[in-house]
PDB file of C-alpha atoms in Angstrom:
ATOM      1  CA  MET A   1      -0.502 -29.180  21.647  1.00 52.00           C
ATOM      2  CA  PRO A   2       1.333 -25.828  21.413  1.00 64.00           C
ATOM      3  CA  GLN A   3       2.525 -24.414  18.117  1.00 89.00           C
ATOM      4  CA  GLU A   4       6.074 -25.400  17.220  1.00 95.00           C
ATOM      5  CA  LEU A   5       8.074 -22.431  15.965  1.00 97.00           C
ATOM      6  CA  LEU A   6      11.600 -21.888  14.677  1.00 97.00           C
ATOM      7  CA  VAL A   7      12.793 -18.307  15.115  1.00 97.00           C
ATOM      8  CA  ILE A   8      15.769 -17.501  12.869  1.00 96.00           C
ATOM      9  CA  VAL A   9      17.897 -14.453  13.597  1.00 94.00           C
ATOM     10  CA  ASN A  10      21.054 -13.282  11.858  1.00 88.00           C
ATOM     11  CA  GLU A  11      24.214 -13.852  13.895  1.00 82.00           C
ATOM     12  CA  GLY A  12      25.306 -10.321  13.035  1.00 78.00           C
ATOM     13  CA  ALA A  13      22.251  -8.647  14.558  1.00 76.00           C
ATOM     14  CA  GLY A  14      23.060  -5.757  16.858  1.00 79.00           C
ATOM     15  CA  SER A  15      22.151  -5.454  20.514  1.00 78.00           C
ATOM     16  CA  THR A  16      19.038  -3.382  19.797  1.00 83.00           C
ATOM     17  CA  GLU A  17      17.804  -5.944  17.294  1.00 88.00           C
ATOM     18  CA  LEU A  18      18.540  -8.827  19.678  1.00 88.00           C
ATOM     19  CA  ALA A  19      16.549  -7.051  22.386  1.00 92.00           C
ATOM     20  CA  ALA A  20      13.632  -6.854  19.957  1.00 92.00           C
ATOM     21  CA  VAL A  21      13.961 -10.572  19.220  1.00 93.00           C
ATOM     22  CA  ASP A  22      13.942 -11.331  22.948  1.00 94.00           C
ATOM     23  CA  LYS A  23      10.671  -9.384  23.357  1.00 96.00           C
ATOM     24  CA  ALA A  24       9.104 -11.271  20.461  1.00 96.00           C
ATOM     25  CA  VAL A  25      10.275 -14.664  21.720  1.00 96.00           C
ATOM     26  CA  GLU A  26       8.893 -13.887  25.172  1.00 96.00           C
ATOM     27  CA  VAL A  27       5.449 -13.352  23.630  1.00 96.00           C
ATOM     28  CA  LEU A  28       5.713 -16.450  21.450  1.00 97.00           C
ATOM     29  CA  ARG A  29       6.758 -18.697  24.331  1.00 96.00           C
ATOM     30  CA  ARG A  30       3.609 -17.900  26.269  1.00 95.00           C
ATOM     31  CA  VAL A  31       1.688 -20.264  24.005  1.00 94.00           C
ATOM     32  CA  ALA A  32       4.231 -21.918  21.671  1.00 95.00           C
ATOM     33  CA  ASP A  33       7.226 -24.241  21.755  1.00 96.00           C
ATOM     34  CA  VAL A  34      10.027 -22.052  20.381  1.00 96.00           C
ATOM     35  CA  VAL A  35      13.512 -22.909  19.110  1.00 96.00           C
ATOM     36  CA  VAL A  36      15.817 -19.965  18.323  1.00 96.00           C
ATOM     37  CA  ALA A  37      18.530 -20.422  15.697  1.00 96.00           C
ATOM     38  CA  ARG A  38      21.210 -17.786  15.128  1.00 94.00           C
ATOM     39  CA  THR A  39      22.602 -18.168  11.622  1.00 94.00           C
ATOM     40  CA  ALA A  40      25.764 -16.581  10.261  1.00 91.00           C
ATOM     41  CA  ASP A  41      25.427 -17.372   6.542  1.00 92.00           C
ATOM     42  CA  LEU A  42      23.279 -19.082   3.921  1.00 93.00           C
ATOM     43  CA  ASP A  43      24.678 -22.518   4.768  1.00 94.00           C
ATOM     44  CA  ALA A  44      23.645 -22.126   8.402  1.00 95.00           C
ATOM     45  CA  LEU A  45      20.236 -20.802   7.346  1.00 95.00           C
ATOM     46  CA  GLY A  46      19.715 -23.787   5.080  1.00 94.00           C
ATOM     47  CA  ALA A  47      20.774 -26.185   7.816  1.00 95.00           C
ATOM     48  CA  ALA A  48      18.344 -24.637  10.314  1.00 95.00           C
ATOM     49  CA  LEU A  49      15.485 -24.879   7.808  1.00 94.00           C
ATOM     50  CA  ARG A  50      16.290 -28.546   7.138  1.00 93.00           C
ATOM     51  CA  VAL A  51      16.779 -29.641  10.752  1.00 93.00           C
ATOM     52  CA  HIS A  52      13.596 -27.923  11.948  1.00 94.00           C
ATOM     53  CA  ARG A  53      11.523 -28.369   8.790  1.00 91.00           C
ATOM     54  CA  GLU A  54       8.453 -29.509  10.761  1.00 93.00           C
ATOM     55  CA  ARG A  55       8.302 -26.209  12.649  1.00 95.00           C
ATOM     56  CA  THR A  56       6.768 -22.963  11.401  1.00 96.00           C
ATOM     57  CA  THR A  57       9.656 -20.691  10.444  1.00 97.00           C
ATOM     58  CA  VAL A  58       9.645 -17.189  11.926  1.00 97.00           C
ATOM     59  CA  LEU A  59      12.210 -14.892  10.323  1.00 97.00           C
ATOM     60  CA  ALA A  60      13.556 -12.131  12.545  1.00 95.00           C
ATOM     61  CA  GLY A  61      14.925  -9.695   9.982  1.00 92.00           C
ATOM     62  CA  GLY A  62      14.071  -7.575   6.965  1.00 90.00           C
ATOM     63  CA  ASP A  63      13.475  -8.087   3.281  1.00 92.00           C
ATOM     64  CA  GLY A  64      16.960  -9.535   2.869  1.00 91.00           C
ATOM     65  CA  SER A  65      16.274 -12.285   5.404  1.00 93.00           C
ATOM     66  CA  LEU A  66      13.006 -13.202   3.733  1.00 95.00           C
ATOM     67  CA  HIS A  67      14.667 -13.096   0.309  1.00 96.00           C
ATOM     68  CA  ALA A  68      17.395 -15.488   1.477  1.00 95.00           C
ATOM     69  CA  ALA A  69      14.965 -18.013   2.944  1.00 96.00           C
ATOM     70  CA  VAL A  70      12.646 -17.914  -0.067  1.00 97.00           C
ATOM     71  CA  GLN A  71      15.629 -18.258  -2.410  1.00 97.00           C
ATOM     72  CA  LEU A  72      16.906 -21.352  -0.600  1.00 96.00           C
ATOM     73  CA  LEU A  73      13.512 -23.043  -0.579  1.00 96.00           C
ATOM     74  CA  HIS A  74      12.804 -22.064  -4.188  1.00 97.00           C
ATOM     75  CA  ASP A  75      16.121 -23.549  -5.306  1.00 97.00           C
ATOM     76  CA  ALA A  76      15.270 -26.748  -3.413  1.00 95.00           C
ATOM     77  CA  HIS A  77      11.714 -26.818  -4.888  1.00 95.00           C
ATOM     78  CA  GLN A  78      10.329 -26.686  -1.353  1.00 95.00           C
ATOM     79  CA  LEU A  79       8.296 -23.480  -1.321  1.00 96.00           C
ATOM     80  CA  ASP A  80       4.805 -24.317  -0.091  1.00 96.00           C
ATOM     81  CA  PRO A  81       1.995 -21.813   0.590  1.00 96.00           C
ATOM     82  CA  ALA A  82       0.572 -24.305   3.101  1.00 95.00           C
ATOM     83  CA  ARG A  83       3.684 -23.775   5.261  1.00 95.00           C
ATOM     84  CA  PRO A  84       3.632 -20.029   6.014  1.00 96.00           C
ATOM     85  CA  PHE A  85       6.464 -17.879   7.284  1.00 96.00           C
ATOM     86  CA  GLY A  86       6.126 -15.581  10.262  1.00 97.00           C
ATOM     87  CA  LEU A  87       7.959 -12.245  10.253  1.00 97.00           C
ATOM     88  CA  ILE A  88       9.515 -10.264  13.108  1.00 96.00           C
ATOM     89  CA  PRO A  89      10.706  -7.099  11.312  1.00 95.00           C
ATOM     90  CA  LEU A  90      14.190  -5.912  12.259  1.00 92.00           C
ATOM     91  CA  GLY A  91      16.492  -3.247  10.875  1.00 77.00           C
ATOM     92  CA  THR A  92      15.640  -0.246   8.718  1.00 77.00           C
ATOM     93  CA  GLY A  93      13.821  -1.596   5.651  1.00 85.00           C
ATOM     94  CA  ASN A  94      11.021  -4.134   6.191  1.00 93.00           C
ATOM     95  CA  ASP A  95       9.240  -2.977   3.071  1.00 95.00           C
ATOM     96  CA  LEU A  96       7.249  -6.136   2.403  1.00 96.00           C
ATOM     97  CA  ALA A  97       6.138  -6.171   6.045  1.00 96.00           C
ATOM     98  CA  ARG A  98       4.892  -2.604   5.512  1.00 95.00           C
ATOM     99  CA  THR A  99       2.949  -3.661   2.428  1.00 96.00           C
ATOM    100  CA  LEU A 100       1.393  -6.574   4.310  1.00 96.00           C
ATOM    101  CA  GLY A 101       0.470  -4.482   7.348  1.00 95.00           C
ATOM    102  CA  ILE A 102       2.645  -6.537   9.702  1.00 96.00           C
ATOM    103  CA  PRO A 103       3.453  -4.492  12.841  1.00 95.00           C
ATOM    104  CA  LEU A 104       7.002  -3.197  12.952  1.00 94.00           C
ATOM    105  CA  ASP A 105       7.190  -3.529  16.747  1.00 94.00           C
ATOM    106  CA  PRO A 106       8.322  -6.961  17.994  1.00 94.00           C
ATOM    107  CA  VAL A 107       5.370  -7.584  20.315  1.00 96.00           C
ATOM    108  CA  GLY A 108       2.790  -6.778  17.647  1.00 96.00           C
ATOM    109  CA  ALA A 109       4.658  -8.853  15.083  1.00 97.00           C
ATOM    110  CA  ALA A 110       4.825 -11.817  17.494  1.00 97.00           C
ATOM    111  CA  GLU A 111       1.096 -11.591  18.130  1.00 96.00           C
ATOM    112  CA  THR A 112       0.540 -11.642  14.368  1.00 97.00           C
ATOM    113  CA  VAL A 113       2.579 -14.852  14.144  1.00 96.00           C
ATOM    114  CA  LEU A 114       0.366 -16.446  16.794  1.00 96.00           C
ATOM    115  CA  ASP A 115      -3.013 -15.134  15.653  1.00 94.00           C
ATOM    116  CA  GLY A 116      -2.564 -14.358  11.959  1.00 94.00           C
ATOM    117  CA  TYR A 117      -3.705 -16.147   8.849  1.00 95.00           C
ATOM    118  CA  PRO A 118      -1.548 -17.197   5.882  1.00 96.00           C
ATOM    119  CA  ARG A 119      -1.671 -14.898   2.869  1.00 97.00           C
ATOM    120  CA  ALA A 120      -0.427 -16.607  -0.300  1.00 97.00           C
ATOM    121  CA  LEU A 121       2.074 -14.386  -2.130  1.00 98.00           C
ATOM    122  CA  ASP A 122       3.775 -14.179  -5.500  1.00 98.00           C
ATOM    123  CA  ILE A 123       7.453 -14.050  -6.277  1.00 98.00           C
ATOM    124  CA  ALA A 124       9.209 -13.189  -9.516  1.00 98.00           C
ATOM    125  CA  VAL A 125      12.252 -15.076 -10.766  1.00 98.00           C
ATOM    126  CA  ASP A 126      14.823 -13.410 -13.001  1.00 97.00           C
ATOM    127  CA  ASN A 127      16.901 -14.873 -15.832  1.00 97.00           C
ATOM    128  CA  THR A 128      19.733 -15.680 -13.407  1.00 96.00           C
ATOM    129  CA  GLY A 129      17.431 -17.675 -11.104  1.00 97.00           C
ATOM    130  CA  GLU A 130      17.308 -14.981  -8.399  1.00 97.00           C
ATOM    131  CA  VAL A 131      13.960 -14.504  -6.688  1.00 98.00           C
ATOM    132  CA  LEU A 132      12.260 -11.183  -6.070  1.00 98.00           C
ATOM    133  CA  VAL A 133       9.957 -11.037  -3.053  1.00 98.00           C
ATOM    134  CA  ASN A 134       9.438  -7.285  -2.682  1.00 97.00           C
ATOM    135  CA  ALA A 135      10.912  -5.078  -5.412  1.00 96.00           C
ATOM    136  CA  ALA A 136      13.674  -4.590  -7.926  1.00 95.00           C
ATOM    137  CA  HIS A 137      14.839  -1.333  -9.421  1.00 92.00           C
ATOM    138  CA  ALA A 138      17.443  -0.069 -11.831  1.00 92.00           C
ATOM    139  CA  GLY A 139      18.855   3.354 -12.577  1.00 87.00           C
ATOM    140  CA  VAL A 140      19.003   5.976  -9.873  1.00 82.00           C
ATOM    141  CA  GLY A 141      17.361   3.657  -7.336  1.00 70.00           C
ATOM    142  CA  ALA A 142      20.055   1.013  -7.649  1.00 75.00           C
ATOM    143  CA  GLU A 143      22.774   3.653  -7.597  1.00 71.00           C
ATOM    144  CA  ALA A 144      21.178   5.181  -4.512  1.00 67.00           C
ATOM    145  CA  GLY A 145      21.191   1.761  -2.848  1.00 63.00           C
ATOM    146  CA  ARG A 146      24.844   1.272  -3.708  1.00 63.00           C
ATOM    147  CA  LEU A 147      25.731   4.617  -2.134  1.00 61.00           C
ATOM    148  CA  ALA A 148      23.433   4.083   0.845  1.00 59.00           C
ATOM    149  CA  THR A 149      25.084   0.779   1.751  1.00 60.00           C
ATOM    150  CA  GLY A 150      28.107   2.606   3.100  1.00 58.00           C
ATOM    151  CA  TRP A 151      26.045   5.245   4.882  1.00 51.00           C
ATOM    152  CA  LYS A 152      23.360   3.048   6.468  1.00 58.00           C
ATOM    153  CA  PRO A 153      25.338   2.179   9.655  1.00 60.00           C
ATOM    154  CA  THR A 154      25.556   5.888  10.461  1.00 65.00           C
ATOM    155  CA  LEU A 155      22.396   7.362   8.915  1.00 56.00           C
ATOM    156  CA  GLY A 156      19.973   4.437   9.138  1.00 63.00           C
ATOM    157  CA  VAL A 157      16.880   4.775   6.942  1.00 57.00           C
ATOM    158  CA  ALA A 158      17.939   8.319   5.938  1.00 59.00           C
ATOM    159  CA  ALA A 159      20.834   6.865   3.932  1.00 56.00           C
ATOM    160  CA  TYR A 160      18.603   5.831   1.037  1.00 58.00           C
ATOM    161  CA  PRO A 161      16.985   9.220   0.222  1.00 59.00           C
ATOM    162  CA  LEU A 162      20.394  10.873   0.541  1.00 57.00           C
ATOM    163  CA  GLY A 163      21.823   8.322  -1.890  1.00 57.00           C
ATOM    164  CA  GLY A 164      18.940   9.041  -4.247  1.00 58.00           C
ATOM    165  CA  LEU A 165      19.572  12.771  -4.081  1.00 56.00           C
ATOM    166  CA  VAL A 166      23.256  12.382  -4.881  1.00 55.00           C
ATOM    167  CA  ALA A 167      22.669   9.847  -7.660  1.00 56.00           C
ATOM    168  CA  GLY A 168      19.825  11.844  -9.165  1.00 54.00           C
ATOM    169  CA  PHE A 169      21.930  14.956  -9.627  1.00 54.00           C
ATOM    170  CA  THR A 170      25.092  13.245 -10.861  1.00 59.00           C
ATOM    171  CA  SER A 171      23.715  10.815 -13.444  1.00 67.00           C
ATOM    172  CA  GLU A 172      22.590  11.547 -16.986  1.00 76.00           C
ATOM    173  CA  GLY A 173      20.226   8.570 -16.917  1.00 83.00           C
ATOM    174  CA  TRP A 174      20.356   5.019 -18.269  1.00 88.00           C
ATOM    175  CA  HIS A 175      19.483   3.881 -21.777  1.00 91.00           C
ATOM    176  CA  MET A 176      17.412   0.697 -21.882  1.00 93.00           C
ATOM    177  CA  ASP A 177      14.569  -0.916 -23.800  1.00 95.00           C
ATOM    178  CA  ILE A 178      11.763  -2.039 -21.504  1.00 97.00           C
ATOM    179  CA  GLU A 179       9.201  -4.715 -22.348  1.00 98.00           C
ATOM    180  CA  VAL A 180       6.147  -5.729 -20.301  1.00 98.00           C
ATOM    181  CA  ASP A 181       4.328  -8.912 -21.328  1.00 98.00           C
ATOM    182  CA  GLY A 182       6.183  -8.877 -24.636  1.00 97.00           C
ATOM    183  CA  LYS A 183       5.235  -5.296 -25.537  1.00 98.00           C
ATOM    184  CA  GLN A 184       7.878  -2.581 -25.690  1.00 97.00           C
ATOM    185  CA  VAL A 185       6.804   0.234 -23.363  1.00 97.00           C
ATOM    186  CA  HIS A 186       9.995   2.313 -23.422  1.00 96.00           C
ATOM    187  CA  ASP A 187      12.620   2.952 -26.075  1.00 93.00           C
ATOM    188  CA  ALA A 188      16.291   3.207 -25.165  1.00 91.00           C
ATOM    189  CA  GLU A 189      16.640   6.527 -27.004  1.00 91.00           C
ATOM    190  CA  THR A 190      15.087   8.294 -24.005  1.00 92.00           C
ATOM    191  CA  PRO A 191      17.233   7.829 -20.869  1.00 91.00           C
ATOM    192  CA  VAL A 192      15.519   6.411 -17.804  1.00 92.00           C
ATOM    193  CA  LEU A 193      16.154   8.021 -14.446  1.00 92.00           C
ATOM    194  CA  MET A 194      14.584   5.136 -12.548  1.00 92.00           C
ATOM    195  CA  LEU A 195      12.920   1.840 -13.381  1.00 94.00           C
ATOM    196  CA  GLY A 196      10.981   0.154 -10.593  1.00 95.00           C
ATOM    197  CA  ILE A 197       9.474  -3.334 -10.510  1.00 97.00           C
ATOM    198  CA  GLY A 198       7.124  -3.699  -7.583  1.00 97.00           C
ATOM    199  CA  ASN A 199       5.685  -6.867  -6.145  1.00 98.00           C
ATOM    200  CA  GLY A 200       5.431  -4.983  -2.846  1.00 97.00           C
ATOM    201  CA  ARG A 201       4.807  -1.243  -2.688  1.00 96.00           C
ATOM    202  CA  SER A 202       7.868   0.351  -1.139  1.00 94.00           C
ATOM    203  CA  ILE A 203      11.658   0.325  -1.063  1.00 91.00           C
ATOM    204  CA  GLY A 204      14.281   1.839   1.197  1.00 84.00           C
ATOM    205  CA  GLY A 205      12.249   1.664   4.399  1.00 88.00           C
ATOM    206  CA  GLY A 206       8.945   3.101   3.211  1.00 90.00           C
ATOM    207  CA  THR A 207       9.520   4.950  -0.078  1.00 90.00           C
ATOM    208  CA  PRO A 208       6.349   4.035  -2.031  1.00 95.00           C
ATOM    209  CA  LEU A 209       7.868   3.258  -5.427  1.00 94.00           C
ATOM    210  CA  ALA A 210       4.840   1.239  -6.624  1.00 96.00           C
ATOM    211  CA  PRO A 211       2.075   2.462  -4.289  1.00 96.00           C
ATOM    212  CA  ASN A 212      -0.682   0.408  -5.916  1.00 96.00           C
ATOM    213  CA  ALA A 213       1.165  -2.910  -6.123  1.00 97.00           C
ATOM    214  CA  GLU A 214      -0.381  -6.026  -4.599  1.00 97.00           C
ATOM    215  CA  PRO A 215       1.944  -8.965  -3.857  1.00 98.00           C
ATOM    216  CA  ASP A 216      -0.718 -11.574  -4.580  1.00 97.00           C
ATOM    217  CA  ASP A 217      -2.319 -10.474  -7.855  1.00 97.00           C
ATOM    218  CA  GLY A 218       0.000 -12.301 -10.261  1.00 98.00           C
ATOM    219  CA  LEU A 219       1.324  -9.017 -11.666  1.00 98.00           C
ATOM    220  CA  LEU A 220       4.312  -6.727 -11.255  1.00 98.00           C
ATOM    221  CA  ASP A 221       3.883  -2.952 -11.213  1.00 98.00           C
ATOM    222  CA  VAL A 222       6.489  -1.449 -13.559  1.00 98.00           C
ATOM    223  CA  VAL A 223       7.269   2.223 -12.922  1.00 97.00           C
ATOM    224  CA  VAL A 224       9.266   4.022 -15.624  1.00 97.00           C
ATOM    225  CA  ALA A 225      10.543   7.498 -14.736  1.00 95.00           C
ATOM    226  CA  ASP A 226      12.135   9.311 -17.679  1.00 93.00           C
ATOM    227  CA  VAL A 227      12.624  12.509 -15.705  1.00 92.00           C
ATOM    228  CA  GLN A 228      15.013  15.041 -17.225  1.00 89.00           C
ATOM    229  CA  GLY A 229      16.653  18.153 -15.784  1.00 88.00           C
ATOM    230  CA  PRO A 230      17.732  19.072 -12.235  1.00 86.00           C
ATOM    231  CA  ARG A 231      14.498  20.829 -11.246  1.00 90.00           C
ATOM    232  CA  ASN A 232      12.269  18.027 -12.499  1.00 91.00           C
ATOM    233  CA  ARG A 233      14.434  15.436 -10.775  1.00 87.00           C
ATOM    234  CA  TYR A 234      14.263  17.339  -7.497  1.00 86.00           C
ATOM    235  CA  GLU A 235      10.474  17.537  -7.765  1.00 91.00           C
ATOM    236  CA  TYR A 236      10.319  13.856  -8.697  1.00 89.00           C
ATOM    237  CA  GLY A 237      12.298  12.961  -5.579  1.00 86.00           C
ATOM    238  CA  LEU A 238       9.866  14.885  -3.375  1.00 89.00           C
ATOM    239  CA  ALA A 239       6.882  13.282  -5.091  1.00 94.00           C
ATOM    240  CA  LEU A 240       8.412   9.817  -4.749  1.00 91.00           C
ATOM    241  CA  ARG A 241       8.667  10.147  -0.985  1.00 88.00           C
ATOM    242  CA  ASN A 242       4.888  10.732  -0.857  1.00 91.00           C
ATOM    243  CA  GLY A 243       3.914   8.171  -3.489  1.00 94.00           C
ATOM    244  CA  VAL A 244       2.466  10.789  -5.849  1.00 96.00           C
ATOM    245  CA  HIS A 245       5.235  10.526  -8.453  1.00 95.00           C
ATOM    246  CA  ILE A 246       3.021   8.246 -10.539  1.00 96.00           C
ATOM    247  CA  ARG A 247       0.790  11.271 -11.292  1.00 96.00           C
ATOM    248  CA  ARG A 248       3.590  12.999 -13.183  1.00 96.00           C
ATOM    249  CA  GLU A 249       3.553  13.147 -16.989  1.00 96.00           C
ATOM    250  CA  ASP A 250       7.152  11.888 -17.136  1.00 95.00           C
ATOM    251  CA  VAL A 251       6.362   8.792 -15.033  1.00 97.00           C
ATOM    252  CA  HIS A 252       4.539   5.826 -16.575  1.00 97.00           C
ATOM    253  CA  VAL A 253       3.133   2.732 -14.854  1.00 98.00           C
ATOM    254  CA  TYR A 254       2.526  -0.631 -16.495  1.00 98.00           C
ATOM    255  CA  ARG A 255       1.427  -3.998 -15.112  1.00 98.00           C
ATOM    256  CA  GLY A 256       2.333  -7.449 -16.291  1.00 98.00           C
ATOM    257  CA  SER A 257       3.630 -10.898 -15.433  1.00 98.00           C
ATOM    258  CA  THR A 258       6.885 -10.622 -17.407  1.00 98.00           C
ATOM    259  CA  VAL A 259       9.371  -7.751 -17.603  1.00 98.00           C
ATOM    260  CA  VAL A 260      12.492  -7.447 -19.767  1.00 98.00           C
ATOM    261  CA  LEU A 261      15.233  -4.791 -19.572  1.00 96.00           C
ATOM    262  CA  LYS A 262      17.834  -4.540 -22.333  1.00 94.00           C
ATOM    263  CA  ALA A 263      20.573  -2.012 -22.889  1.00 92.00           C
ATOM    264  CA  PRO A 264      21.196  -1.449 -26.605  1.00 88.00           C
ATOM    265  CA  GLU A 265      24.545  -2.465 -28.015  1.00 82.00           C
ATOM    266  CA  GLY A 266      27.213   0.036 -27.023  1.00 75.00           C
ATOM    267  CA  ALA A 267      25.018   1.690 -24.369  1.00 68.00           C
ATOM    268  CA  ASP A 268      25.887   2.057 -20.701  1.00 74.00           C
ATOM    269  CA  VAL A 269      25.460  -0.975 -18.484  1.00 86.00           C
ATOM    270  CA  PHE A 270      23.194  -0.800 -15.452  1.00 90.00           C
ATOM    271  CA  ARG A 271      22.878  -2.345 -11.997  1.00 90.00           C
ATOM    272  CA  VAL A 272      19.778  -3.913 -10.487  1.00 94.00           C
ATOM    273  CA  ASN A 273      18.815  -3.727  -6.823  1.00 93.00           C
ATOM    274  CA  THR A 274      16.736  -6.792  -5.902  1.00 95.00           C
ATOM    275  CA  ASP A 275      15.308  -6.807  -2.384  1.00 93.00           C
ATOM    276  CA  GLY A 276      18.243  -4.671  -1.256  1.00 87.00           C
ATOM    277  CA  GLU A 277      20.963  -6.720  -2.968  1.00 89.00           C
ATOM    278  CA  ILE A 278      22.768  -4.876  -5.767  1.00 89.00           C
ATOM    279  CA  SER A 279      23.940  -6.753  -8.840  1.00 90.00           C
ATOM    280  CA  ASP A 280      27.096  -6.360 -10.834  1.00 89.00           C
ATOM    281  CA  GLU A 281      26.792  -4.283 -13.999  1.00 89.00           C
ATOM    282  CA  VAL A 282      24.562  -5.990 -16.568  1.00 92.00           C
ATOM    283  CA  THR A 283      23.094  -5.294 -20.021  1.00 93.00           C
ATOM    284  CA  HIS A 284      20.020  -7.529 -19.706  1.00 94.00           C
ATOM    285  CA  ARG A 285      17.659  -8.687 -16.994  1.00 96.00           C
ATOM    286  CA  SER A 286      14.202 -10.276 -17.160  1.00 97.00           C
ATOM    287  CA  TRP A 287      11.589 -11.435 -14.633  1.00 98.00           C
ATOM    288  CA  GLU A 288       8.616 -13.778 -14.631  1.00 98.00           C
ATOM    289  CA  VAL A 289       5.958 -13.934 -11.914  1.00 98.00           C
ATOM    290  CA  LYS A 290       5.332 -17.196 -10.048  1.00 98.00           C
ATOM    291  CA  PRO A 291       1.888 -16.686  -8.451  1.00 98.00           C
ATOM    292  CA  GLY A 292       1.009 -17.783  -4.922  1.00 97.00           C
ATOM    293  CA  VAL A 293       4.035 -19.990  -4.299  1.00 98.00           C
ATOM    294  CA  TYR A 294       4.545 -19.184  -0.600  1.00 97.00           C
ATOM    295  CA  SER A 295       2.709 -17.472   2.241  1.00 97.00           C
ATOM    296  CA  ILE A 296       3.266 -15.163   5.208  1.00 97.00           C
ATOM    297  CA  LEU A 297       1.192 -14.847   8.373  1.00 97.00           C
ATOM    298  CA  VAL A 298      -0.693 -11.533   8.404  1.00 96.00           C
ATOM    299  CA  SER A 299      -3.533 -10.021  10.374  1.00 88.00           C
ATOM    300  CA  GLY A 300      -6.054  -7.226  10.022  1.00 67.00           C
ATOM    301  CA  SER A 301      -5.923  -4.924   7.020  1.00 47.00           C
ATOM    302  CA  ALA A 302      -3.124  -5.524   4.565  1.00 44.00           C
ATOM    303  CA  ARG A 303      -3.095  -1.856   3.501  1.00 42.00           C
ATOM    304  CA  ALA A 304       0.167  -0.220   4.431  1.00 42.00           C
ATOM    305  CA  VAL A 305       0.413   2.988   6.424  1.00 40.00           C
ATOM    306  CA  TRP A 306       3.308   5.167   5.243  1.00 39.00           C
TER     307      TRP A 306
END
């Protein structure tokens, strides 16, 4: 009996992305029974998951699509590592796919769905109930994401580093206390340029924020950059693109299963970018890891190639 697959694609996908989906579906249909659902919003996504719950779900999209599906199933207490997702990466980000070594081309990704094995993965859940599947970051990274949102249709993946450059040179930094597993690792007196929380390794379409993170080890990699001064920030930005920023003396890496950010009373508020979605301004955010609660089909080496 052939595999039964449900391929979910966003209704707003462009013609190039739809062509990629068509190539993937063509490969899948050689050996599988495939239903394609085009969803316009979370309600439609939830309906497709419910109606076709016996099929293996294949998400054609990026980190945002995976985040949405995991969030819906988490809220419904239906995440199950024995029922893996397949991924057909679309768009400009696909950072968790990069971490997992899933091919970014549609044919290779489709073959991974057919021939891969399920890798059980962690999520983190914050104090608002939002899940984190790949990464969260605050400070210049979140501000860069906010700026890049308006530029992405024109600049594509280049929008994020440009946003980071602009934000890095216009901000004085953010004051926040940072705790990892109940231990304070950073005091709010020293402003933070960027705070990264990595379940996966990269953000923004391949920027290796937490280059040593593993999404199945029960831990988050917490990267604290208290970089001061225009020259140091410029050099930090260059190092970040190559994943060597963690070697700097003004960058510190911690690992733990819980993370807490708190702005002191009267300090500036901050935004948090979670899997590409940017929050309103907040003064507090915390996360707790939920180990091995879902799985994704992968193949070969899971080491990413930047």
